[in-house]
GROMACS .gro file of C-alpha atoms in nm:
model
  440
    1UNK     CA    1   2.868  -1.010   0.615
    2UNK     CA    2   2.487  -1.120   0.584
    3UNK     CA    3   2.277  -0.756   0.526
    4UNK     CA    4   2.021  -0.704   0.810
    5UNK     CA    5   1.778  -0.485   0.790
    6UNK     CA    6   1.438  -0.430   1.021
    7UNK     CA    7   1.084  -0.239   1.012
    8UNK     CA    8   1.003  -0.175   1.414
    9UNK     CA    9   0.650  -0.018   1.438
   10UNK     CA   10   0.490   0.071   1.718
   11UNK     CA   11   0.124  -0.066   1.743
   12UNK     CA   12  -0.038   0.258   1.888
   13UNK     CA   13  -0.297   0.281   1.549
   14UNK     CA   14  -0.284   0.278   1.225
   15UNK     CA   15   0.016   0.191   0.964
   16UNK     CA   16   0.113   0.499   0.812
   17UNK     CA   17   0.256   0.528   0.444
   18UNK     CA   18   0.567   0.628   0.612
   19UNK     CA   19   0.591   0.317   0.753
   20UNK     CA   20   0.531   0.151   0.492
   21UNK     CA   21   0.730   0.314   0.274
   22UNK     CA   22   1.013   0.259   0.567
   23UNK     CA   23   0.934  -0.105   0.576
   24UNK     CA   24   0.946  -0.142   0.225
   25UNK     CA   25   1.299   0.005   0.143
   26UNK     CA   26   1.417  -0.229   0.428
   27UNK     CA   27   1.271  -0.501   0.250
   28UNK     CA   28   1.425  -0.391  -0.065
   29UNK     CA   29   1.738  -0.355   0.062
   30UNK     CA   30   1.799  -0.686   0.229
   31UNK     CA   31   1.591  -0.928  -0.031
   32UNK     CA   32   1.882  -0.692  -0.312
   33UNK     CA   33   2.183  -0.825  -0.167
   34UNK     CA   34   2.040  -1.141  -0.022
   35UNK     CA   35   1.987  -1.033   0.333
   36UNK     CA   36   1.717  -1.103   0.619
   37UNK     CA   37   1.428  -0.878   0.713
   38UNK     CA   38   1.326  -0.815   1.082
   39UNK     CA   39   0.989  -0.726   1.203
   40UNK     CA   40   1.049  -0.579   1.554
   41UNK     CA   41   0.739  -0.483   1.681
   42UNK     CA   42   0.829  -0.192   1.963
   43UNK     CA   43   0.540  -0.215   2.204
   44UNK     CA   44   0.694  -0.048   2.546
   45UNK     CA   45   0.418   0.185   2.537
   46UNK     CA   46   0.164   0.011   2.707
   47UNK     CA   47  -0.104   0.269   2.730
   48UNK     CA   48  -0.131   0.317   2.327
   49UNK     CA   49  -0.073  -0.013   2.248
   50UNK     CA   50  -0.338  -0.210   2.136
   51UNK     CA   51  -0.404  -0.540   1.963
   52UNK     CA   52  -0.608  -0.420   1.703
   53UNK     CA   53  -0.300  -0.193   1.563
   54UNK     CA   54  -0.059  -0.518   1.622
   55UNK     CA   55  -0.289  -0.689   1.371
   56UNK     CA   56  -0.286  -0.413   1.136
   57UNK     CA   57   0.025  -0.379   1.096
   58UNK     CA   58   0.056  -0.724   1.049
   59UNK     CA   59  -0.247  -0.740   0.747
   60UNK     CA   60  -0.079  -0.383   0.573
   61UNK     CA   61   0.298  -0.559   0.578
   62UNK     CA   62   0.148  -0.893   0.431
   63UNK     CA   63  -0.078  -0.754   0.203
   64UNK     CA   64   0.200  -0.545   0.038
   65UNK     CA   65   0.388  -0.877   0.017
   66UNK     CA   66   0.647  -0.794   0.265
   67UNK     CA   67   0.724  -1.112   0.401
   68UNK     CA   68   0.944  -1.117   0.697
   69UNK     CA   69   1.224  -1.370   0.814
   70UNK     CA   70   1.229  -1.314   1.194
   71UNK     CA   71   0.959  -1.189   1.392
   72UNK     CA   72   0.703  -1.211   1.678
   73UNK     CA   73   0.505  -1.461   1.460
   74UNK     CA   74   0.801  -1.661   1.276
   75UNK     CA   75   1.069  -1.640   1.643
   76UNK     CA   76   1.403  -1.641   1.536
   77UNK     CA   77   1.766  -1.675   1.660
   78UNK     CA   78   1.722  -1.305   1.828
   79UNK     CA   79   1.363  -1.329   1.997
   80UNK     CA   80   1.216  -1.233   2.131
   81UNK     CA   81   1.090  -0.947   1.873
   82UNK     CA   82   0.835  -0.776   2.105
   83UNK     CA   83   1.011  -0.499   2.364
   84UNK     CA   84   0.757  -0.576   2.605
   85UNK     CA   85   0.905  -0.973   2.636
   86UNK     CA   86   1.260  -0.831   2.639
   87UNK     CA   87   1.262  -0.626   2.965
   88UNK     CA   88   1.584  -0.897   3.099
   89UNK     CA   89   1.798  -0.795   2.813
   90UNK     CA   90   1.786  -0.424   2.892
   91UNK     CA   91   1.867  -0.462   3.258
   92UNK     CA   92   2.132  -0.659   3.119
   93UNK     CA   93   2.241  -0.366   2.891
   94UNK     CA   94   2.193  -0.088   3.201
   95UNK     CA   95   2.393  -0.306   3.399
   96UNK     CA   96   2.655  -0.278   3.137
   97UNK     CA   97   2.617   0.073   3.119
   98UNK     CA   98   2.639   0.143   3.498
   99UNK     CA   99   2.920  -0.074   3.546
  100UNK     CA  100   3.102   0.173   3.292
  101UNK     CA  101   3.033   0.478   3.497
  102UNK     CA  102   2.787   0.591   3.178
  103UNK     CA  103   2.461   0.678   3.417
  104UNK     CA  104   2.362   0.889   3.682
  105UNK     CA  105   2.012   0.888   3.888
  106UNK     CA  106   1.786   1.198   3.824
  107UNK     CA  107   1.470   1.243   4.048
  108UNK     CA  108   1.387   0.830   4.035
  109UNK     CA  109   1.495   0.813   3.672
  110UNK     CA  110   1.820   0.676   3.523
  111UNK     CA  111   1.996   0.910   3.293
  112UNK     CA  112   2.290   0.867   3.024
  113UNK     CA  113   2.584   1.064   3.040
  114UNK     CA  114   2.653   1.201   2.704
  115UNK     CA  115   3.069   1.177   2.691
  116UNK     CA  116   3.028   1.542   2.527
  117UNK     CA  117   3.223   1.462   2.261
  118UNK     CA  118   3.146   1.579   1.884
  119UNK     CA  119   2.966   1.282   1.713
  120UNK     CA  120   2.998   1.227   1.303
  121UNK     CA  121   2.693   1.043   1.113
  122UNK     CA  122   2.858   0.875   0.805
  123UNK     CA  123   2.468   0.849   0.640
  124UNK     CA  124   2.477   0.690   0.352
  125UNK     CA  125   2.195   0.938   0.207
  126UNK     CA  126   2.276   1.227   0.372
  127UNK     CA  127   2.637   1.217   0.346
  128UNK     CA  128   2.869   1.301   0.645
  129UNK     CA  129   2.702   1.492   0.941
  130UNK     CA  130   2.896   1.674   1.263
  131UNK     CA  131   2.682   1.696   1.537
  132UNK     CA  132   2.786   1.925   1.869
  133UNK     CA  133   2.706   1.702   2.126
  134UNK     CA  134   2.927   1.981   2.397
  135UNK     CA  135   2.589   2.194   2.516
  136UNK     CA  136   2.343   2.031   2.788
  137UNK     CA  137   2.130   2.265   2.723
  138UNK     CA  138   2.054   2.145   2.360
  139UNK     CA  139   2.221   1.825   2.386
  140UNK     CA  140   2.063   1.708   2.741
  141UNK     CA  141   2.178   1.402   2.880
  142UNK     CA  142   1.872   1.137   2.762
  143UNK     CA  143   1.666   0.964   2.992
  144UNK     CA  144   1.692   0.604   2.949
  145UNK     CA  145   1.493   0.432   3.205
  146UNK     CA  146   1.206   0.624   3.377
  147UNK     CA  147   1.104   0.649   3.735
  148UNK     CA  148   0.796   0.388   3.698
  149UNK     CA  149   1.061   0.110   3.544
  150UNK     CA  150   0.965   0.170   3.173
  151UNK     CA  151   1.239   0.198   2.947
  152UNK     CA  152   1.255   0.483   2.722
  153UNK     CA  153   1.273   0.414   2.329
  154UNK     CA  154   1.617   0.544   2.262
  155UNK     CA  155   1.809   0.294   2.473
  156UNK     CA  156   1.574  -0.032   2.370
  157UNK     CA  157   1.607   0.070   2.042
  158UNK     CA  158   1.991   0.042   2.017
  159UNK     CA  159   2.029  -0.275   2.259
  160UNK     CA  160   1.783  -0.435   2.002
  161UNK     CA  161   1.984  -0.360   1.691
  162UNK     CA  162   2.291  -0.501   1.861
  163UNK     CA  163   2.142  -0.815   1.963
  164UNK     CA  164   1.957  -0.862   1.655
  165UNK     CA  165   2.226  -0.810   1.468
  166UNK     CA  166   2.129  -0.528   1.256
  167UNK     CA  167   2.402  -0.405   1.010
  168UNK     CA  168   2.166  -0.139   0.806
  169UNK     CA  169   1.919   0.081   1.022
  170UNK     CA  170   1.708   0.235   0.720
  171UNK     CA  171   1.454   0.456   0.860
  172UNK     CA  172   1.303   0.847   0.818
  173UNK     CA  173   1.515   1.104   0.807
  174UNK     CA  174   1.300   1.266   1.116
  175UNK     CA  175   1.516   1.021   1.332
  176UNK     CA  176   1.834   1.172   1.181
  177UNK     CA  177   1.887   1.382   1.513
  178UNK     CA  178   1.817   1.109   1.726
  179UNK     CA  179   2.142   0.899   1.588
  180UNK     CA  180   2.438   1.095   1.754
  181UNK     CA  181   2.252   0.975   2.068
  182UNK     CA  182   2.201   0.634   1.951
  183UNK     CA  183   2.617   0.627   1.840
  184UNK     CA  184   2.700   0.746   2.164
  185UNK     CA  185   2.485   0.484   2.309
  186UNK     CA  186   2.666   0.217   2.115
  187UNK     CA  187   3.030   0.367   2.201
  188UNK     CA  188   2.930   0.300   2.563
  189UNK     CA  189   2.838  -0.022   2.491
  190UNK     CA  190   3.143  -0.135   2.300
  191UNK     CA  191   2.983  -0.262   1.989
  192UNK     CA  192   2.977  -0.092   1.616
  193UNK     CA  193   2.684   0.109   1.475
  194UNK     CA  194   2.524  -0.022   1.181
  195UNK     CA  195   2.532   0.122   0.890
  196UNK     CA  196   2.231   0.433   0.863
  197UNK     CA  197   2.042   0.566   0.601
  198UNK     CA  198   1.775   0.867   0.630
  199UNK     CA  199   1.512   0.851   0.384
  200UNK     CA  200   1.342   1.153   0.307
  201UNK     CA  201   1.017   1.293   0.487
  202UNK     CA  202   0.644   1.244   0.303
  203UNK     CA  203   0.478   1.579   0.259
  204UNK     CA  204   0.180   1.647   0.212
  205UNK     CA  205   0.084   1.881  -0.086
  206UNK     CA  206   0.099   2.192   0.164
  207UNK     CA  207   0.463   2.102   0.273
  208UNK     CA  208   0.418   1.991   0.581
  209UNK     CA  209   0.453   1.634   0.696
  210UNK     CA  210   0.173   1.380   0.631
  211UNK     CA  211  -0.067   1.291   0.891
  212UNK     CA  212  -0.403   1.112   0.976
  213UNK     CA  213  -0.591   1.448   0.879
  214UNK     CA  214  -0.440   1.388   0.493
  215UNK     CA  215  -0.621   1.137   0.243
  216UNK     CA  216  -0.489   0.840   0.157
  217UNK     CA  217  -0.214   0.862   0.470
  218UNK     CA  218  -0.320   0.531   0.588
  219UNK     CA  219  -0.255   0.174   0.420
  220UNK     CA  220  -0.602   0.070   0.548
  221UNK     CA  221  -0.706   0.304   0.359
  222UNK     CA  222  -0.605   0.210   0.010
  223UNK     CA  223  -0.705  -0.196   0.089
  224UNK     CA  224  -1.051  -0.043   0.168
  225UNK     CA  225  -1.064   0.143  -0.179
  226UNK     CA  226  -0.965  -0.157  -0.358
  227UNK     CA  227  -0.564  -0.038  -0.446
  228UNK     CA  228  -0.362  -0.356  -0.591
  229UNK     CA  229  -0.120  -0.387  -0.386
  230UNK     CA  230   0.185  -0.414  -0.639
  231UNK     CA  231   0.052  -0.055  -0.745
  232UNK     CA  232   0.055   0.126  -0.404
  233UNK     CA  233   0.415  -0.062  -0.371
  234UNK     CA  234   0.510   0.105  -0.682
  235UNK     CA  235   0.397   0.422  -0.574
  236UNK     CA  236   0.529   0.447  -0.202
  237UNK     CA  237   0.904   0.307  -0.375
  238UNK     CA  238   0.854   0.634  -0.632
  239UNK     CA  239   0.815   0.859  -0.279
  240UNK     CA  240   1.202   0.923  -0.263
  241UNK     CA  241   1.363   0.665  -0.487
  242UNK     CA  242   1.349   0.712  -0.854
  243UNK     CA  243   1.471   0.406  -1.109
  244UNK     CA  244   1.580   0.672  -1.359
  245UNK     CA  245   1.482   0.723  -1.722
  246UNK     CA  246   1.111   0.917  -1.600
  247UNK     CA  247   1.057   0.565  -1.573
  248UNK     CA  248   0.705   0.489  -1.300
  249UNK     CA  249   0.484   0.172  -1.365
  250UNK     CA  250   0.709  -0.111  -1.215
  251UNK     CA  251   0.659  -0.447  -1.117
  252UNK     CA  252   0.807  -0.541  -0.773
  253UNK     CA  253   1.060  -0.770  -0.926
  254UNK     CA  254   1.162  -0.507  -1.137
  255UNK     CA  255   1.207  -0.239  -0.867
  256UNK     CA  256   1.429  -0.525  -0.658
  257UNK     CA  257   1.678  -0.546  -0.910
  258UNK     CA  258   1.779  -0.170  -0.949
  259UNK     CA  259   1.661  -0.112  -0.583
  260UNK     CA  260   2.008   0.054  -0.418
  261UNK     CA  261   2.023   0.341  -0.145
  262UNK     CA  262   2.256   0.547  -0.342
  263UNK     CA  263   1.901   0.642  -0.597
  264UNK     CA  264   1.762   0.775  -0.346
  265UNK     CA  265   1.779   1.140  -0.313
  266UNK     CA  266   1.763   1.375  -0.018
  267UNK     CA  267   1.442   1.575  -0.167
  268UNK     CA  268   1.094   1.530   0.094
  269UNK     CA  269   0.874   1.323  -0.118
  270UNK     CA  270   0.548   1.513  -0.185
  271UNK     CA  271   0.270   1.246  -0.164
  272UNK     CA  272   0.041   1.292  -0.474
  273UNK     CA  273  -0.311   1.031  -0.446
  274UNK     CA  274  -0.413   1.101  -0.759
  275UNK     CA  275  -0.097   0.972  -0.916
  276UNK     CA  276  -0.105   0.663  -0.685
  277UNK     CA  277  -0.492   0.637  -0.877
  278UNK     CA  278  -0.305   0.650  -1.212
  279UNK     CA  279  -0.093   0.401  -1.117
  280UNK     CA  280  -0.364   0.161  -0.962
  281UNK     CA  281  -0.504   0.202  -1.365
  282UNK     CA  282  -0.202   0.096  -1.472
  283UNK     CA  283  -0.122  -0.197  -1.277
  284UNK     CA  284  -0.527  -0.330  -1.326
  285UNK     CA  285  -0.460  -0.314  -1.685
  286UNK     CA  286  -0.141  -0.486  -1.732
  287UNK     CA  287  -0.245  -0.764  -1.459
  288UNK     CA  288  -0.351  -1.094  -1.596
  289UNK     CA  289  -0.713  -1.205  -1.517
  290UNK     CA  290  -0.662  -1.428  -1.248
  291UNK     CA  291  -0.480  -1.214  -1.077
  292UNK     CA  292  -0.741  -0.961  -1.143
  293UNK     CA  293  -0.983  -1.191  -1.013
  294UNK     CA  294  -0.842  -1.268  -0.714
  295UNK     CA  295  -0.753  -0.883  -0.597
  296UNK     CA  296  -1.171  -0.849  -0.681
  297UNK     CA  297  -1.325  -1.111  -0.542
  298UNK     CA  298  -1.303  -1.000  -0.218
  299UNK     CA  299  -1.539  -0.678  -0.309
  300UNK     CA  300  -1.744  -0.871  -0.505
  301UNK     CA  301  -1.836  -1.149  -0.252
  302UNK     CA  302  -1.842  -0.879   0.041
  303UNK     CA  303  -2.137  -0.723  -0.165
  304UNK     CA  304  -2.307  -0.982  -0.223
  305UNK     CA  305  -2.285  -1.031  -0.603
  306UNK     CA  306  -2.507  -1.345  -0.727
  307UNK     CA  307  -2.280  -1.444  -0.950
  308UNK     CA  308  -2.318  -1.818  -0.946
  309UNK     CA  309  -1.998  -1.980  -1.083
  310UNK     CA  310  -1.665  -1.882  -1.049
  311UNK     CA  311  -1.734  -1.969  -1.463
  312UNK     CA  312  -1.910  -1.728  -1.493
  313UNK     CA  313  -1.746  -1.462  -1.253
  314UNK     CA  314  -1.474  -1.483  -1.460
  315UNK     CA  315  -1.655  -1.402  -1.770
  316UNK     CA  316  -1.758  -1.088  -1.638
  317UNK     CA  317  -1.459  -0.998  -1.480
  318UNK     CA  318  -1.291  -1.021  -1.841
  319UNK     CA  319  -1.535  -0.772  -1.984
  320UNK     CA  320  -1.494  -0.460  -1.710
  321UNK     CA  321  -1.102  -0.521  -1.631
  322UNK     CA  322  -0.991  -0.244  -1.866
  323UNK     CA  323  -1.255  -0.028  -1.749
  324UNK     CA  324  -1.191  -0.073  -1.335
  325UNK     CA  325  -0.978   0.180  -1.196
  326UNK     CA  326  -1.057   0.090  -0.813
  327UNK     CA  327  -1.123  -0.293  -0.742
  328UNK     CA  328  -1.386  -0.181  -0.491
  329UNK     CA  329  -1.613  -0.048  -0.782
  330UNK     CA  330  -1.605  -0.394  -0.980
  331UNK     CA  331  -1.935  -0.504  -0.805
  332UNK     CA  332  -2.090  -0.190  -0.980
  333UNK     CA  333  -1.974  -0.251  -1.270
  334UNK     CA  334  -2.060  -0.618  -1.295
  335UNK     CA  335  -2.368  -0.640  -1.074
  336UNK     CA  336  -2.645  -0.607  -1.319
  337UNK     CA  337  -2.496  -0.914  -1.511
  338UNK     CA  338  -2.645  -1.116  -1.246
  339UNK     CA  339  -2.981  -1.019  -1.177
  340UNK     CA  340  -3.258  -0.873  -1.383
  341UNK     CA  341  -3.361  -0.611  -1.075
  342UNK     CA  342  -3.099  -0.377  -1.156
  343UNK     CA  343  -3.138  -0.058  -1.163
  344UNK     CA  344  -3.212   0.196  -1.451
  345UNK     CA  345  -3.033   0.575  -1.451
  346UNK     CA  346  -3.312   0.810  -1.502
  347UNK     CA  347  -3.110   1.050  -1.716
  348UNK     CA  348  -3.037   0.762  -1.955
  349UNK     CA  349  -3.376   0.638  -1.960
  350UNK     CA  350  -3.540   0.997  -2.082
  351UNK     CA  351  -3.238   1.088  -2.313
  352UNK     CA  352  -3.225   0.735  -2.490
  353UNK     CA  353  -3.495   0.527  -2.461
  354UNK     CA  354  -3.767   0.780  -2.479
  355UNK     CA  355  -3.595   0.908  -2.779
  356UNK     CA  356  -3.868   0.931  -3.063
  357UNK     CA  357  -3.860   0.612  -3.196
  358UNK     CA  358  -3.589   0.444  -3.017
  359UNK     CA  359  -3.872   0.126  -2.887
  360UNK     CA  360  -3.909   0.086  -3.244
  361UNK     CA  361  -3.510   0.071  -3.359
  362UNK     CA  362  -3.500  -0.125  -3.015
  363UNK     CA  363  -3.806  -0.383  -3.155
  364UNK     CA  364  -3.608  -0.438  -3.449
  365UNK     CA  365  -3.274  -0.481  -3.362
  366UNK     CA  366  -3.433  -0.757  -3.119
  367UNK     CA  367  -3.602  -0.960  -3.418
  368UNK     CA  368  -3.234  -0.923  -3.617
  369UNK     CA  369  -3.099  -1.007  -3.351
  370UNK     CA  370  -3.354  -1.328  -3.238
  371UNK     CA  371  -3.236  -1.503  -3.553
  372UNK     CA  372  -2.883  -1.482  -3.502
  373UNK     CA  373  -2.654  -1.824  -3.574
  374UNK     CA  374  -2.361  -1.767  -3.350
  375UNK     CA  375  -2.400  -1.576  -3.051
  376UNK     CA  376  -2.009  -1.414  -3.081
  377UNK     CA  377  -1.925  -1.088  -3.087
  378UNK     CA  378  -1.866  -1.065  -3.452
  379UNK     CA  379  -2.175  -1.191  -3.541
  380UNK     CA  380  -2.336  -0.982  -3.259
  381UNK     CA  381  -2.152  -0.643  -3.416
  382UNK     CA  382  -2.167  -0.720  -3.787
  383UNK     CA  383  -2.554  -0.781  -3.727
  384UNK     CA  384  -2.637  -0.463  -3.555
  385UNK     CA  385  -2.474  -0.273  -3.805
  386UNK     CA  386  -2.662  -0.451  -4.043
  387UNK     CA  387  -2.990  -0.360  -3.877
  388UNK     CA  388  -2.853   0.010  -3.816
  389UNK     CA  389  -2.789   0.024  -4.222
  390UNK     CA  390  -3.151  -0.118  -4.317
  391UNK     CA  391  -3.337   0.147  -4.079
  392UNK     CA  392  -3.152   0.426  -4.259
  393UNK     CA  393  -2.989   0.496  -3.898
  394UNK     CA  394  -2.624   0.544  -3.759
  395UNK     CA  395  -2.516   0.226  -3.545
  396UNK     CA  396  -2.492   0.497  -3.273
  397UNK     CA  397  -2.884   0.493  -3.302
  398UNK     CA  398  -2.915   0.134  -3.158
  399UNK     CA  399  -2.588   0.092  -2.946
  400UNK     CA  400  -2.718   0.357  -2.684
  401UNK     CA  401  -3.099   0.199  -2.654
  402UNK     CA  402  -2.935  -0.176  -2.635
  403UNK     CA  403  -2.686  -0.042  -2.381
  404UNK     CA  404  -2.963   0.119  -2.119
  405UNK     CA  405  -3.180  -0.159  -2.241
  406UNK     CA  406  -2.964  -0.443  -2.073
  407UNK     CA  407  -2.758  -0.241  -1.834
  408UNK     CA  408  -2.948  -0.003  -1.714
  409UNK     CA  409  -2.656   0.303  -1.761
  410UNK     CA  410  -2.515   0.451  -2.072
  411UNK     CA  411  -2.156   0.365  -1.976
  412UNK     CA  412  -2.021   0.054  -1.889
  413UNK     CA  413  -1.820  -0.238  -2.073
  414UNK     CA  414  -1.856  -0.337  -2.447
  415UNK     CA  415  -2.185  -0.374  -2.554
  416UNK     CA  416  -2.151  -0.720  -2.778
  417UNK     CA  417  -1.916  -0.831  -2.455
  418UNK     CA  418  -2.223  -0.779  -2.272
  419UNK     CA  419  -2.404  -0.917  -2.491
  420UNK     CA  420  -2.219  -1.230  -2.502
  421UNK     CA  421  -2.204  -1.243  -2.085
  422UNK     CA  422  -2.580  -1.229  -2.084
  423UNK     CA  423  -2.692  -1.474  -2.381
  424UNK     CA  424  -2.920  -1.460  -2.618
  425UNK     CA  425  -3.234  -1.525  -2.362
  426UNK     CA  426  -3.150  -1.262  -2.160
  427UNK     CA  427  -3.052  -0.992  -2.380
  428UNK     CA  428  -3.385  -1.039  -2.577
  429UNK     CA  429  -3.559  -1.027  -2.237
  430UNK     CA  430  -3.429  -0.711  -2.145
  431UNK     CA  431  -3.521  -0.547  -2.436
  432UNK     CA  432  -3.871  -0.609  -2.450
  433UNK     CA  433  -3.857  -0.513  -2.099
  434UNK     CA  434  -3.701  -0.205  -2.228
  435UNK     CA  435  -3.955  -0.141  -2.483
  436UNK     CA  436  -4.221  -0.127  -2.221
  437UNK     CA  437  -4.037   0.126  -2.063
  438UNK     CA  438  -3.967   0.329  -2.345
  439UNK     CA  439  -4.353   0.351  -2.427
  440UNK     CA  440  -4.443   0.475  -2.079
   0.00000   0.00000   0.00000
């Protein structure tokens, strides 16, 4: 039997790392054992609904790479895969229902009426679960249409997974007491129950479940920091899954093929930023430069960045890549590779440049420098060290005045990379601009 597996958000604001997370195992799971993914977008609320959180959800699911086989965009044998166009199937389902004697009406509201028989959960994370489904009182028999015509989310949710086909509902294991309803639902309905699997809550570092109020609880918010995608992927698999070995940095192909719902465990996940920041690092470094380049470019066009070629772009990009931990900082750290009105930190101004005598080294290391051959890197280093040996000085004594002198800062990428970037024009420029400064 083909796997099945679906992510069905509601679009009432913003997508939540526990729905991603939840969308992502699905994913997992069916693209593993050569399945199909659903995106089911539940949208019976009409009140909270709104377009804007349709189309996020739509942007966080794509820009994680989660592609989708059926879905309100894409249609498919099952559509359609918005509740709110679906409203003919579920009166065909209550029909179904009432025709079995399974409803009752309660003050303008249609009702289910729980058999009251003792319903098992065969999860296959949480193992085998009783549930007492004998007292009204904590077991009350659920609403599933209300009095204005709505349908209630209980009762779409299950006629959807039959039609569609589902054969794995993966989802949070806060829905865990909600499935002896949804199996008694299916009973009624003659049809099998898929196959669950409860996947443990996010917490935050307090212990209590992650909401808006916590950092970092919102996909938008790690595409607005500049996160690579196949890091916060990495991270949100790590929140409840483990590949074994203390193993963390993965690459998504990697994590599909030892992907399996028996690794994950029942522990809540604790959600940790600053180790989703480590792993952001991680994944920078090891990506190639293209792809580098086109995870920045983005942040570096949306600032504005003069950068003239995508030649030249790319050259820059090479020299700050190990040093970029967000992608929304590379325009910082390239920007004053592109125009001469950067600016200068004052701190590094007074405690380098002003230095006694650092115009002086700087003068000098400029006329070495002026009569270079090769404008390379090797020539670039061997010749300042050169410089640094015939003024009696430590290397150390020019680096920092060259660095503020054509950057502006005292950190930043290598200095003969910089060097190279700028050419020999420019970097000369700079320094004598630098000298003027220095003598002020």
């Amino acid at each position: 039997m083909e796997v099945r597996t679906r992510f069905a958000p509601s679009p009432t604001g913003y997508l939540h790392v526990g729905g991603a997370r939840t969308a992502l195992f699905n994913w997992l799971y069916a693209r593993r054992h050569g399945g199909k993914f659903i995106l089911r977008i539940e949208d019976t609320d009409e009140k909270r609904n709104t377009a804007e959180a349709n189309q996020v959800i739509f942007d966080g699911l794509n820009w994680l790479g989660l592609d989708w086989d059926e879905g309100p965009d894409k249609g498919g044998p099952y559509g359609p895969y918005r509740q709110s166009e679906r409203g003919d199937i579920y009166s065909k389902y209550l029909a179904k229902l009432e025709a079995g004697g399974h409803t009752y009406v309660d003050g303008g509201a249609i009702r289910f009426r729980s058999p009251r028989k003792p319903v098992v959960v065969e999860d296959l994370i949480c193992g085998r679960i009783e549930f007492d489904m004998s007292n009204p009182a904590t077991h009350p028999d659920m609403t599933i249409r209300r009095p204005d015509g709505s349908w209630i989310f209980h009762f779409v949710n299950v006629v959807d997974d039959i039609e569609m086909k589902l054969t794995h509902v993966i989802r949070g294991e806060d829905h865990l007491s909600n499935t002896p309803k949804h199996i008694e639902l299916y009973q009624a309905l003659g049809a099998a129950p898929p196959k669950f699997a409860h996947i443990p809550l996010i917490l935050n570092h307090e212990g209590k479940k992650l909401s808006k109020r916590d950092g970092g609880s919102s996909i938008t918010y790690f595409l607005d920091q500049g996160y690579a995608p196949e890091a916060v992927a990495n991270y949100l698999c790590l929140l409840g899954w483990s590949p074994g070995e203390n193993r963390e940095r993965l690459d998504v192909p990697e994590i599909l093929s030892l992907f399996d719902l028996e690794k994950i465990n029942r522990r809540n996940a604790i959600f940790d930023l600053d180790k989703c920041f480590w792993l952001n690092g991680q994944h920078i470094l090891a990506m190639g430069l293209p792809r580098f380049a086109e995870l920045a470019k983005p942040f570096v066009d949306k600032a504005g960045v003069p950068y003239g070629t995508e030649e030249a772009l790319m050259r820059a990009l090479a020299i700050v890549k190990a040093k970029v931990k967000h992608l929304s900082d590379v325009p910082a750290w390239i920007g004053f590779l592109f125009t001469e009105d950067f600016a200068f930190d004052a701190e590094a101004v007074e405690k380098t440049l002003r230095k006694p005598g650092a115009a002086g080294r700087l003068a000098a290391l400029a006329e070495a420098l002026g009569g270079l051959g090769d404008w390379t890197h090797a020539n670039l280093e061997a010749k300042l060290k050169e410089a640094a040996a015939a003024m009696g000085v430590k290397a150390g004594e020019l680096v920092h005045p060259a660095r503020v002198a054509v950057s502006g800062r005292s950190v930043g990428p290598g200095l003969y990379e910089i060097f190279e970037v700028l050419g020999r024009e420019r970097t000369l420029a700079r320094f004598g601009r630098a000298k003027a400064m220095a003598a002020e």
